[in-house]
Coordinates of C-alpha atoms and ligand atoms in Angstrom, one line a residue:
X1 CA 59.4 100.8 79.5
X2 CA 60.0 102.5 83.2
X3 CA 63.5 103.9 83.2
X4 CA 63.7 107.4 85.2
X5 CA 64.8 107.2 88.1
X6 CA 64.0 109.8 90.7
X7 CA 65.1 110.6 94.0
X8 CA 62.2 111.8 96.0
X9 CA 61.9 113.4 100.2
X10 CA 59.6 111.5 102.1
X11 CA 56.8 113.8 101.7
X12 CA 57.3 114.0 98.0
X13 CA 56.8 110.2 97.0
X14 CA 53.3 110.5 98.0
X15 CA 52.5 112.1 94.8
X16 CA 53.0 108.6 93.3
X17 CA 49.2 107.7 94.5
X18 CA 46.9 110.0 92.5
X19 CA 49.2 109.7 89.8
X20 CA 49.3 106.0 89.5
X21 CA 45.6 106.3 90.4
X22 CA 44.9 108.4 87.0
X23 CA 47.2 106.4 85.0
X24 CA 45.2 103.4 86.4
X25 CA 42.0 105.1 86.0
X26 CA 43.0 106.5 82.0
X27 CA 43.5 102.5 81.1
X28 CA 39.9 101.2 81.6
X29 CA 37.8 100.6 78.8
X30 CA 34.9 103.2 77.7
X31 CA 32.0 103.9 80.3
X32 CA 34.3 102.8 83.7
X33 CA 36.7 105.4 83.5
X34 CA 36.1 108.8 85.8
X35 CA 38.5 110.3 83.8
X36 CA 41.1 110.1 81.0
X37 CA 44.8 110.8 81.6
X38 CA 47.5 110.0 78.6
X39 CA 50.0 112.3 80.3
X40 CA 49.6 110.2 83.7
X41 CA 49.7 107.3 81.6
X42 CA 53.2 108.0 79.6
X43 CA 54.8 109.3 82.8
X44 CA 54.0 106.1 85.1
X45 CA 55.4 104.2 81.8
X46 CA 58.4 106.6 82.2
X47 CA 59.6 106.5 85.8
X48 CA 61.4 103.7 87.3
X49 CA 59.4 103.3 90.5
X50 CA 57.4 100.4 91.8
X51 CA 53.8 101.5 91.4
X52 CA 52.4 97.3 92.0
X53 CA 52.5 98.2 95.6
X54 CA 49.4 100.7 95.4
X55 CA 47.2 97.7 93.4
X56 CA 44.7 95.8 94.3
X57 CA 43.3 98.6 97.5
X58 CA 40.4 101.0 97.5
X59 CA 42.5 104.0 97.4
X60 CA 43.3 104.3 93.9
X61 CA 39.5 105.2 93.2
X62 CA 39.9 107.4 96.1
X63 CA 42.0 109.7 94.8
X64 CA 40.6 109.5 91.0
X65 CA 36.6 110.2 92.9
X66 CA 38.9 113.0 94.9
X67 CA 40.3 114.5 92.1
X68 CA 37.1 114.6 89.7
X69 CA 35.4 116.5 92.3
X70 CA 38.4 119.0 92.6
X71 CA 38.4 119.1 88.7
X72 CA 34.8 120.1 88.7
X73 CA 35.0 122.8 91.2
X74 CA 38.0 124.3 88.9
X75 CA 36.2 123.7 86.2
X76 CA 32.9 125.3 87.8
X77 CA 35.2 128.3 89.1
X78 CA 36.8 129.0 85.5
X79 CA 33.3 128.8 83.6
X80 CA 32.5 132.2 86.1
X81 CA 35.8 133.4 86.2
X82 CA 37.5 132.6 82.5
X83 CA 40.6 134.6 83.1
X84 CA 40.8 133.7 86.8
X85 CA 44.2 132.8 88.1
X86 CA 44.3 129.1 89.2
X87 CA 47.2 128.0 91.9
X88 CA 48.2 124.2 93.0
X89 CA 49.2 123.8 95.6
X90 CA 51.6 120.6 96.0
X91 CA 51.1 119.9 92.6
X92 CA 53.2 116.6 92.4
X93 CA 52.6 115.2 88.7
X94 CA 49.4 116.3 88.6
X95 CA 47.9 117.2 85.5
X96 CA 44.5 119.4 86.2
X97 CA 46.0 122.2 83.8
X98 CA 45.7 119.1 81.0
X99 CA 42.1 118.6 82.2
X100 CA 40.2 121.9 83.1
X101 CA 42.4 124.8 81.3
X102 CA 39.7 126.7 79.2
X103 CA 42.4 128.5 77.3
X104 CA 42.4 131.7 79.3
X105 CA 43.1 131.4 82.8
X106 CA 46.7 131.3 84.0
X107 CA 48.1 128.8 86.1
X108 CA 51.0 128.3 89.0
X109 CA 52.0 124.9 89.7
X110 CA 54.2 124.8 93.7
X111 CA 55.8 122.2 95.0
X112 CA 59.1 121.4 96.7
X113 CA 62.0 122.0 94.4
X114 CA 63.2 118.1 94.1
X115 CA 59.3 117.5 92.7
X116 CA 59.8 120.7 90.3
X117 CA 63.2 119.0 88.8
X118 CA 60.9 115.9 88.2
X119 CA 58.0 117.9 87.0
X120 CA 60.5 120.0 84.4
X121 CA 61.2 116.8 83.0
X122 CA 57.5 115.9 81.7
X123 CA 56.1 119.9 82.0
X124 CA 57.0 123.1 80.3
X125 CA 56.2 126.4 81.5
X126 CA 54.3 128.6 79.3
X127 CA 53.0 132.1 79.1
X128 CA 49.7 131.2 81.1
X129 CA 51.4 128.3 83.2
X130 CA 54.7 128.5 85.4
X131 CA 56.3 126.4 87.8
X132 CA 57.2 127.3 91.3
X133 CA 59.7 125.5 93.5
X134 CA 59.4 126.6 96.9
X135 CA 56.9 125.0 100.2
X136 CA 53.7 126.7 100.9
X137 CA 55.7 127.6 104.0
X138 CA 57.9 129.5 102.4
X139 CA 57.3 133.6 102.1
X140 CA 58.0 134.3 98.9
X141 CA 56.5 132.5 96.7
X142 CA 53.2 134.1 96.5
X143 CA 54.5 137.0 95.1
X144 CA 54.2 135.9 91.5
X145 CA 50.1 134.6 91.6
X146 CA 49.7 137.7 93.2
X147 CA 51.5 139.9 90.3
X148 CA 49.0 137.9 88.1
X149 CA 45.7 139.0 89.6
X150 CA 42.7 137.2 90.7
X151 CA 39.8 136.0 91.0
X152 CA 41.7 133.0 92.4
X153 CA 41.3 129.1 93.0
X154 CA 44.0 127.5 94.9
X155 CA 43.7 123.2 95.2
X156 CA 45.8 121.8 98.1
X157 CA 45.2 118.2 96.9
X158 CA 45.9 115.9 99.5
X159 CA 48.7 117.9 100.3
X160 CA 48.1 119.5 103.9
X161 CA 47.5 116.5 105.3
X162 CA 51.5 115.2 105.5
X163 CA 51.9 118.4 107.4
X164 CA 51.8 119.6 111.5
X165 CA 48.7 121.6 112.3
X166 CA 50.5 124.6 113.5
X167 CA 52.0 124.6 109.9
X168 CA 48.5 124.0 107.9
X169 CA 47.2 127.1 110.5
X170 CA 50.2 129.1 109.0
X171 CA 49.9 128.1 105.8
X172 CA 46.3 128.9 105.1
X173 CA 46.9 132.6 107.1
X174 CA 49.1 133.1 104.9
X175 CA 47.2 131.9 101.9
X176 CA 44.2 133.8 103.6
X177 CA 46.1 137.6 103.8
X178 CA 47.5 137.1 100.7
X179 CA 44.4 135.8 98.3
X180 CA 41.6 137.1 100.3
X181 CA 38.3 135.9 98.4
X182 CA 40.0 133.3 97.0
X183 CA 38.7 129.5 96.9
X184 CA 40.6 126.7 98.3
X185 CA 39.9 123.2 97.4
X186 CA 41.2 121.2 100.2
X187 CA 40.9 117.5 101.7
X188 CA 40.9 117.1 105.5
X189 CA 42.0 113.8 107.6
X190 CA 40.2 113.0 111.0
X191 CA 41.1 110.1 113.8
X192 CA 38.9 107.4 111.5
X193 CA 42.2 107.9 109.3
X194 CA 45.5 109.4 110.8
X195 CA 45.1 107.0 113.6
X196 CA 44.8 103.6 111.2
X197 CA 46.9 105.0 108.5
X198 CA 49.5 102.2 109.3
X199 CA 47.5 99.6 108.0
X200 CA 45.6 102.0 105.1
X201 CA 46.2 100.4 101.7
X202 CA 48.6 103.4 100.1
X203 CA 49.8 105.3 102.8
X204 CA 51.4 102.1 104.6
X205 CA 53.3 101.5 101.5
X206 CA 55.3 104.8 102.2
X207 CA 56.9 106.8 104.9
X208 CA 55.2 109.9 105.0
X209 CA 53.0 110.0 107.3
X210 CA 49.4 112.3 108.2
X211 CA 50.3 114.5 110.6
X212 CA 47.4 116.7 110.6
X213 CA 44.5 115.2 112.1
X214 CA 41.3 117.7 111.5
X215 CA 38.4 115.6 112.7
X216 CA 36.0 118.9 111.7
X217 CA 36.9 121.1 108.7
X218 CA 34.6 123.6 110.3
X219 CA 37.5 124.9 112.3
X220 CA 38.8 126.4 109.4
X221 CA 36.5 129.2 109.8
X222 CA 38.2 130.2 113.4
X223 CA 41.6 130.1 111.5
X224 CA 41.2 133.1 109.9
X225 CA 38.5 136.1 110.4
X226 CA 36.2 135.6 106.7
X227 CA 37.0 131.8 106.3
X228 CA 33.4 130.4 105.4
X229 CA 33.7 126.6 104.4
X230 CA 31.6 126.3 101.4
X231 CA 31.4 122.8 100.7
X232 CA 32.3 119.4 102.5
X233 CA 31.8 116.2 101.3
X234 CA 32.7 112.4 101.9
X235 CA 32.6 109.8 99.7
X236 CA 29.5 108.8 100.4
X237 CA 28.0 112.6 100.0
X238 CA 29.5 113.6 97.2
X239 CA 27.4 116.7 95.2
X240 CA 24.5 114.3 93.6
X241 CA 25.6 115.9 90.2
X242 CA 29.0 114.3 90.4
X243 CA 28.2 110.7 92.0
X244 CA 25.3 110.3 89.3
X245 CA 27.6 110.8 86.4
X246 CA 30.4 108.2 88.4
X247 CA 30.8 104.8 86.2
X248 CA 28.4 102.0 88.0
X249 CA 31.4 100.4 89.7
X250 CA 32.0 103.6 91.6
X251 CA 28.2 103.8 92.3
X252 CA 28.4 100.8 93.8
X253 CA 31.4 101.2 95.6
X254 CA 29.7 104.1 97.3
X255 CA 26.3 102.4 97.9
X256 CA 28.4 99.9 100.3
X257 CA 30.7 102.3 102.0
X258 CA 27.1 104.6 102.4
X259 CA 26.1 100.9 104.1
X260 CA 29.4 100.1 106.0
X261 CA 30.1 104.1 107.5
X262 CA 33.8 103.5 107.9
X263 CA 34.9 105.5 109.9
X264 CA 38.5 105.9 107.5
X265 CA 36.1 107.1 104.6
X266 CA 33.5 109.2 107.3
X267 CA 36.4 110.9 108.6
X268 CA 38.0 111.8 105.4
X269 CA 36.5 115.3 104.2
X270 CA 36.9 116.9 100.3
X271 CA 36.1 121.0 101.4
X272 CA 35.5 124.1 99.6
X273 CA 36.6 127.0 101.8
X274 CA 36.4 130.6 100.5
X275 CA 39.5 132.4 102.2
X276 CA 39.0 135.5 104.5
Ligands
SAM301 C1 49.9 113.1 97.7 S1 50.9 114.2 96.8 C2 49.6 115.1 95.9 C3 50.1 115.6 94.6 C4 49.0 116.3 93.8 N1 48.4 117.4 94.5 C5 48.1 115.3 93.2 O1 46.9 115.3 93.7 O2 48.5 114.5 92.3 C6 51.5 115.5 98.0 C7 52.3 116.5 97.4 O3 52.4 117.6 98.3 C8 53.7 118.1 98.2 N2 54.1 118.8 99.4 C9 54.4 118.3 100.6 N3 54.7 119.2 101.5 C10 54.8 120.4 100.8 C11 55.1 121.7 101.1 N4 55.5 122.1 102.4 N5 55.0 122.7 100.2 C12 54.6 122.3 98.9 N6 54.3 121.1 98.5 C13 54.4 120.1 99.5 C14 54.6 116.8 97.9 O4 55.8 117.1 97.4 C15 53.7 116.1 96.9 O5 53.9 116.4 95.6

């Protein structure tokens, strides 16, 4: 039965999405599940928010299809780098460390310090896993990943988006000097979606807005000398490997968006970028 409440900033509801997207997701029956998520499950059960207002839209698979792909690029990344050092970025409730942890990397979990008092309520911290409550804005925070050692994956999941392009430009300098070499999963938002976010089925069921409209994730590579963007996908080209294993529901979800080219799902971009 819901019963914690939380007090969230504007920025920080948004993490209700994915989660009630993999809590969602976690109930289906065998063979139309992307993924399984008990801990998603339990906390949607445990937090006294109205979730109902996300159901019924596309976006919930959204953000499970976004999320599997990030999981296999961790996943990917860890089977060549076992002891890498993984960091998310805006972690939210996210549970990736439940998913793709192979036992041996070590993981830092940042996000604003009212979302780190929520997240100490359902996460402990653990030799190979800490929490970190600070913004990516903020200088200091790095200093702990880097005391780790690499190789390093950082996932910004749907996280840069809610913020001002001259803060995503400092943000992923910053990211950049400090973890050069390292990847970082990141989606991108172009006009097709910032500018009809008001009547998009999740985001106009909050306040936060996108502020950061990026209608070409090539850019990236002029933010910082070294940027090379490795990867970039939509919906409807996601890596054949993943949208072949994708329940048939999803395959046909994708065969008519493929048919439709709207320009909110053309415009909205899942990108690998290895960091200068
Ligand atoms: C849509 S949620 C995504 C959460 C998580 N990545 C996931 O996929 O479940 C956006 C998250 O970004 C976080 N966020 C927003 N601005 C941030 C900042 N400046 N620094 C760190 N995290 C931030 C929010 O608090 C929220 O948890």
């Amino acid at each position: 039965m819901a019963g914690q409440t939380v007090r969230l900033g504007v920025a920080q509801e948004t993490l209700m999405i994915p989660l009630y997207g993999r809590a969602v997701e976690s109930r289906k029956p065998e063979g139309e599940a992307v993924l399984r998520d008990p801990a998603a499950e339990a906390m949607v059960e445990a937090i006294d928010y109205d979730f109902s207002r996300f159901d019924g839209g596309p976006s919930l698979a959204g953000t499970v299809m976004r999320t599997n792909l990030f999981d296999h690029w961790v996943r990917t990344f860890l089977a060549e780098n076992p002891d890498a050092t993984v960091v998310e970025i805006g972690t939210g409730l996210n549970t990736r460390y439940e998913r793709t942890d192979n036992g041996r990397a070590h993981w830092f979990e940042l996000d604003l310090p009212d979302v780190i008092e929520l997240r100490r309520t359902f996460f402990t911290d653990s030799p190979r896993r800490r929490m970190l409550a600070a913004s990516v804005l903020d200088d200091d925070w790095t200093a702990a990943p880097q005391a780790q050692g690499g190789p390093y994956f950082l996932a910004a999941e749907a996280v840069l988006g809610y913020l001002p392009e001259e803060d995503v430009r400092r943000a992923i300098g910053m990211l950049a000097e400090r973890f050069p070499g390292a990847l970082l999963a990141l989606d991108t938002t172009g006009p097709g979606m910032v500018d009809t976010q008001d009547s998009h089925d999740a985001l106009s069921k909050v306040e936060a807005k996108l502020r950061w409209n990026c209608p070409d994730p090539r850019v990236l590579e002029e933010w910082h000398p070294g940027n090379r963007l490795l990867a970039s996908h939509t919906f409807t080209t996601m890596p054949a490997e993943i949208r072949d294993k994708l329940p048939a529901q999803y395959q046909e979800m994708i065969a008519n968006m493929t048919q439709q080219q709207l320009p909110q799902v053309e415009d909205y971009r899942l990108n690998l970028l290895r960091l200068g």
